[in-house]
mmCIF file of C-alpha atoms in Angstrom:
data_model
loop_
_atom_site.group_PDB
_atom_site.id
_atom_site.type_symbol
_atom_site.label_atom_id
_atom_site.label_comp_id
_atom_site.label_asym_id
_atom_site.label_seq_id
_atom_site.Cartn_x
_atom_site.Cartn_y
_atom_site.Cartn_z
ATOM 1 C CA UNK A 1321 -61.172 -154.838 56.651
ATOM 2 C CA UNK A 1322 -59.057 -157.804 55.880
ATOM 3 C CA UNK A 1323 -60.079 -161.263 56.983
ATOM 4 C CA UNK A 1324 -58.303 -162.221 60.168
ATOM 5 C CA UNK A 1325 -57.615 -165.935 60.660
ATOM 6 C CA UNK A 1326 -59.857 -167.592 63.227
ATOM 7 C CA UNK A 1327 -58.360 -169.335 66.214
ATOM 8 C CA UNK A 1328 -59.595 -172.902 66.494
ATOM 9 C CA UNK A 1329 -59.160 -174.407 69.931
ATOM 10 C CA UNK A 1330 -60.180 -177.534 71.804
ATOM 11 C CA UNK A 1331 -59.274 -179.658 74.783
ATOM 12 C CA UNK A 1332 -56.320 -181.907 73.985
ATOM 13 C CA UNK A 1333 -57.900 -184.746 75.967
ATOM 14 C CA UNK A 1334 -61.629 -184.588 76.735
ATOM 15 C CA UNK A 1335 -61.856 -187.286 79.423
ATOM 16 C CA UNK A 1336 -65.602 -187.084 80.039
ATOM 17 C CA UNK A 1337 -68.199 -189.649 78.989
ATOM 18 C CA UNK A 1338 -67.789 -188.689 75.348
ATOM 19 C CA UNK A 1339 -64.899 -187.225 73.394
ATOM 20 C CA UNK A 1340 -66.709 -183.901 72.990
ATOM 21 C CA UNK A 1341 -68.700 -183.267 76.190
ATOM 22 C CA UNK A 1342 -66.212 -180.621 77.375
ATOM 23 C CA UNK A 1343 -65.576 -182.434 80.672
ATOM 24 C CA UNK A 1344 -61.963 -183.231 81.446
ATOM 25 C CA UNK A 1345 -59.492 -184.177 84.156
ATOM 26 C CA UNK A 1346 -56.731 -182.667 81.984
ATOM 27 C CA UNK A 1347 -57.201 -179.034 80.890
ATOM 28 C CA UNK A 1348 -54.379 -179.165 78.318
ATOM 29 C CA UNK A 1349 -55.473 -177.612 75.042
ATOM 30 C CA UNK A 1350 -54.729 -177.476 71.339
ATOM 31 C CA UNK A 1351 -54.920 -174.332 69.223
ATOM 32 C CA UNK A 1352 -54.478 -173.637 65.519
ATOM 33 C CA UNK A 1353 -55.209 -170.714 63.213
ATOM 34 C CA UNK A 1354 -57.651 -171.326 60.350
ATOM 35 C CA UNK A 1355 -55.025 -170.150 57.813
ATOM 36 C CA UNK A 1356 -52.368 -172.432 59.383
ATOM 37 C CA UNK A 1357 -50.100 -169.446 60.138
ATOM 38 C CA UNK A 1358 -47.617 -170.402 62.855
ATOM 39 C CA UNK A 1359 -48.607 -169.209 66.318
ATOM 40 C CA UNK A 1360 -45.620 -167.547 67.997
ATOM 41 C CA UNK A 1361 -47.362 -166.743 71.267
ATOM 42 C CA UNK A 1362 -50.681 -167.404 72.920
ATOM 43 C CA UNK A 1363 -52.367 -165.080 75.380
ATOM 44 C CA UNK A 1364 -54.761 -166.828 77.750
ATOM 45 C CA UNK A 1365 -57.107 -165.466 80.407
ATOM 46 C CA UNK A 1366 -58.680 -167.651 83.114
ATOM 47 C CA UNK A 1367 -62.343 -166.923 83.920
ATOM 48 C CA UNK A 1368 -62.225 -163.311 82.664
ATOM 49 C CA UNK A 1369 -58.935 -162.572 84.453
ATOM 50 C CA UNK A 1370 -55.935 -160.835 82.940
ATOM 51 C CA UNK A 1371 -54.494 -162.375 79.782
ATOM 52 C CA UNK A 1372 -51.029 -163.857 80.220
ATOM 53 C CA UNK A 1373 -48.547 -165.299 77.744
ATOM 54 C CA UNK A 1374 -48.348 -169.090 78.160
ATOM 55 C CA UNK A 1375 -45.637 -171.518 77.112
ATOM 56 C CA UNK A 1376 -46.589 -173.265 73.883
ATOM 57 C CA UNK A 1377 -45.258 -176.336 72.135
ATOM 58 C CA UNK A 1378 -45.569 -176.837 68.367
ATOM 59 C CA UNK A 1379 -47.678 -179.903 67.550
ATOM 60 C CA UNK A 1380 -45.950 -180.577 64.221
ATOM 61 C CA UNK A 1381 -49.161 -179.876 62.291
ATOM 62 C CA UNK A 1382 -49.193 -176.063 62.333
ATOM 63 C CA UNK A 1383 -50.833 -175.752 65.732
ATOM 64 C CA UNK A 1384 -49.693 -175.562 69.322
ATOM 65 C CA UNK A 1385 -50.209 -177.552 72.497
ATOM 66 C CA UNK A 1386 -50.509 -176.001 75.948
ATOM 67 C CA UNK A 1387 -50.130 -178.243 78.986
ATOM 68 C CA UNK A 1388 -51.924 -177.900 82.316
ATOM 69 C CA UNK A 1389 -48.522 -177.218 83.880
ATOM 70 C CA UNK A 1390 -47.876 -174.345 81.437
ATOM 71 C CA UNK A 1391 -51.335 -172.858 82.081
ATOM 72 C CA UNK A 1392 -50.975 -173.020 85.866
ATOM 73 C CA UNK A 1393 -47.421 -171.611 85.717
ATOM 74 C CA UNK A 1394 -48.636 -168.660 83.635
ATOM 75 C CA UNK A 1395 -51.658 -168.022 85.877
ATOM 76 C CA UNK A 1396 -49.620 -168.496 89.055
ATOM 77 C CA UNK A 1397 -52.399 -170.662 90.471
ATOM 78 C CA UNK A 1398 -54.156 -173.988 90.040
ATOM 79 C CA UNK A 1399 -57.029 -174.172 87.605
ATOM 80 C CA UNK A 1400 -60.170 -174.360 89.765
ATOM 81 C CA UNK A 1401 -62.430 -177.384 89.681
ATOM 82 C CA UNK A 1402 -65.788 -176.883 87.985
ATOM 83 C CA UNK A 1403 -66.823 -174.682 85.082
ATOM 84 C CA UNK A 1404 -63.856 -172.872 83.534
ATOM 85 C CA UNK A 1405 -63.594 -170.445 80.631
ATOM 86 C CA UNK A 1406 -60.251 -169.786 78.991
ATOM 87 C CA UNK A 1407 -60.105 -166.805 76.639
ATOM 88 C CA UNK A 1408 -57.349 -167.306 74.056
ATOM 89 C CA UNK A 1409 -55.727 -164.970 71.552
ATOM 90 C CA UNK A 1410 -53.036 -166.104 69.141
ATOM 91 C CA UNK A 1411 -50.183 -163.904 67.929
ATOM 92 C CA UNK A 1412 -48.243 -164.675 64.746
ATOM 93 C CA UNK A 1413 -44.642 -163.801 63.801
ATOM 94 C CA UNK A 1414 -45.732 -160.571 62.072
ATOM 95 C CA UNK A 1415 -47.486 -159.428 65.264
ATOM 96 C CA UNK A 1416 -50.985 -160.124 63.965
ATOM 97 C CA UNK A 1417 -53.450 -161.153 66.634
ATOM 98 C CA UNK A 1418 -56.931 -162.337 65.844
ATOM 99 C CA UNK A 1419 -60.102 -161.975 67.862
ATOM 100 C CA UNK A 1420 -60.085 -163.649 71.283
ATOM 101 C CA UNK A 1421 -61.887 -166.999 71.441
ATOM 102 C CA UNK A 1422 -63.445 -168.645 74.505
ATOM 103 C CA UNK A 1423 -62.934 -172.300 75.388
ATOM 104 C CA UNK A 1424 -65.413 -173.370 78.074
ATOM 105 C CA UNK A 1425 -65.171 -176.717 79.840
ATOM 106 C CA UNK A 1426 -65.777 -178.460 83.145
ATOM 107 C CA UNK A 1427 -62.588 -179.334 85.007
ATOM 108 C CA UNK A 1428 -63.299 -182.485 87.031
ATOM 109 C CA UNK A 1429 -60.279 -183.230 89.204
ATOM 110 C CA UNK A 1430 -61.976 -186.060 91.087
ATOM 111 C CA UNK A 1431 -60.975 -189.513 89.924
ATOM 112 C CA UNK A 1432 -63.950 -191.879 89.864
ATOM 113 C CA UNK A 1433 -63.934 -194.408 92.674
ATOM 114 C CA UNK A 1434 -64.207 -198.158 92.158
ATOM 115 C CA UNK A 1435 -66.700 -200.164 94.193
ATOM 116 C CA UNK A 1436 -67.726 -203.818 94.251
ATOM 117 C CA UNK A 1437 -64.452 -204.827 92.568
ATOM 118 C CA UNK A 1438 -64.481 -208.618 92.280
ATOM 119 C CA UNK A 1439 -63.627 -211.572 90.083
ATOM 120 C CA UNK A 1440 -66.224 -212.210 87.411
ATOM 121 C CA UNK A 1441 -68.176 -215.427 88.014
ATOM 122 C CA UNK A 1442 -66.488 -216.877 84.914
ATOM 123 C CA UNK A 1443 -63.036 -216.249 86.443
ATOM 124 C CA UNK A 1444 -63.783 -217.557 89.957
ATOM 125 C CA UNK A 1445 -62.513 -221.167 89.757
ATOM 126 C CA UNK A 1446 -62.582 -221.879 93.509
ATOM 127 C CA UNK A 1447 -65.809 -222.072 95.493
ATOM 128 C CA UNK A 1448 -68.146 -219.574 93.849
ATOM 129 C CA UNK A 1449 -67.732 -216.149 95.519
ATOM 130 C CA UNK A 1450 -64.484 -216.939 97.398
ATOM 131 C CA UNK A 1451 -62.379 -214.761 95.076
ATOM 132 C CA UNK A 1452 -59.948 -217.605 94.383
ATOM 133 C CA UNK A 1453 -58.872 -218.477 90.864
ATOM 134 C CA UNK A 1454 -56.373 -220.756 89.173
ATOM 135 C CA UNK A 1455 -56.436 -218.664 85.993
ATOM 136 C CA UNK A 1456 -53.502 -216.474 84.971
ATOM 137 C CA UNK A 1457 -55.776 -214.053 83.088
ATOM 138 C CA UNK A 1458 -59.130 -213.032 84.567
ATOM 139 C CA UNK A 1459 -62.082 -210.705 84.183
ATOM 140 C CA UNK A 1460 -62.755 -208.220 86.977
ATOM 141 C CA UNK A 1461 -66.160 -206.630 87.492
ATOM 142 C CA UNK A 1462 -67.240 -203.637 89.503
ATOM 143 C CA UNK A 1463 -68.904 -200.238 89.559
ATOM 144 C CA UNK A 1464 -67.682 -196.698 88.998
ATOM 145 C CA UNK A 1465 -68.858 -193.422 87.505
ATOM 146 C CA UNK A 1466 -71.089 -194.060 84.452
ATOM 147 C CA UNK A 1467 -69.081 -193.650 81.256
ATOM 148 C CA UNK A 1468 -65.698 -193.779 83.027
ATOM 149 C CA UNK A 1469 -62.814 -195.672 81.468
ATOM 150 C CA UNK A 1470 -61.384 -198.310 83.830
ATOM 151 C CA UNK A 1471 -57.861 -199.576 83.181
ATOM 152 C CA UNK A 1472 -55.182 -201.659 84.840
ATOM 153 C CA UNK A 1473 -52.555 -200.011 82.626
ATOM 154 C CA UNK A 1474 -52.714 -202.760 80.018
ATOM 155 C CA UNK A 1475 -56.391 -203.396 79.289
ATOM 156 C CA UNK A 1476 -59.333 -201.034 79.655
ATOM 157 C CA UNK A 1477 -63.119 -201.077 79.666
ATOM 158 C CA UNK A 1478 -65.851 -198.460 79.478
ATOM 159 C CA UNK A 1479 -68.373 -198.393 82.322
ATOM 160 C CA UNK A 1480 -71.968 -198.516 81.155
ATOM 161 C CA UNK A 1481 -74.700 -195.996 81.874
ATOM 162 C CA UNK A 1482 -75.296 -197.830 85.167
ATOM 163 C CA UNK A 1483 -71.590 -197.582 86.064
ATOM 164 C CA UNK A 1484 -70.989 -201.362 85.809
ATOM 165 C CA UNK A 1485 -67.894 -202.601 83.988
ATOM 166 C CA UNK A 1486 -66.119 -205.861 83.127
ATOM 167 C CA UNK A 1487 -62.376 -205.557 82.674
ATOM 168 C CA UNK A 1488 -61.306 -208.582 80.617
ATOM 169 C CA UNK A 1489 -57.803 -209.911 80.084
ATOM 170 C CA UNK A 1490 -56.302 -208.819 83.427
ATOM 171 C CA UNK A 1491 -53.041 -210.720 83.894
ATOM 172 C CA UNK A 1492 -52.358 -211.953 87.424
ATOM 173 C CA UNK A 1493 -48.897 -212.587 88.840
ATOM 174 C CA UNK A 1494 -48.199 -216.159 89.863
ATOM 175 C CA UNK A 1495 -48.935 -216.967 93.478
#
């Protein structure tokens, strides 16, 4: 038989401890055919359920993006927390569809909590430990899930294997 193009797929944003641990808070995905043929539709099944056609968006590089919203709209339900397997099959303009491919990941909806959030000793300019500072930019320290990224929207830090982090360069409003 002729060689069918292979569907290559991955999470669009693996938010786990590493960029490839298949743990995410965002189950959006990317898909592309190995021969770069344009994908005109994508059939996706959730945990061995029925395959449904999902809304796709061209990524500008020959592949497609599928958002969490598009997946949940197609499935008619929320993606469950925990281990998930999506079975994907691409269809091209000429009606060719390759072999289905599984994308397995852990969907972790729970945002890590912050504990022990405080001014770093180096930023505490009042009496040590009183949480008072005269600085306009400080370092905050605390604990969270090991490997989590902590951000104030401007600066970010990676928590260590013990969950401790130091978020440097946090701008404080006057007052």
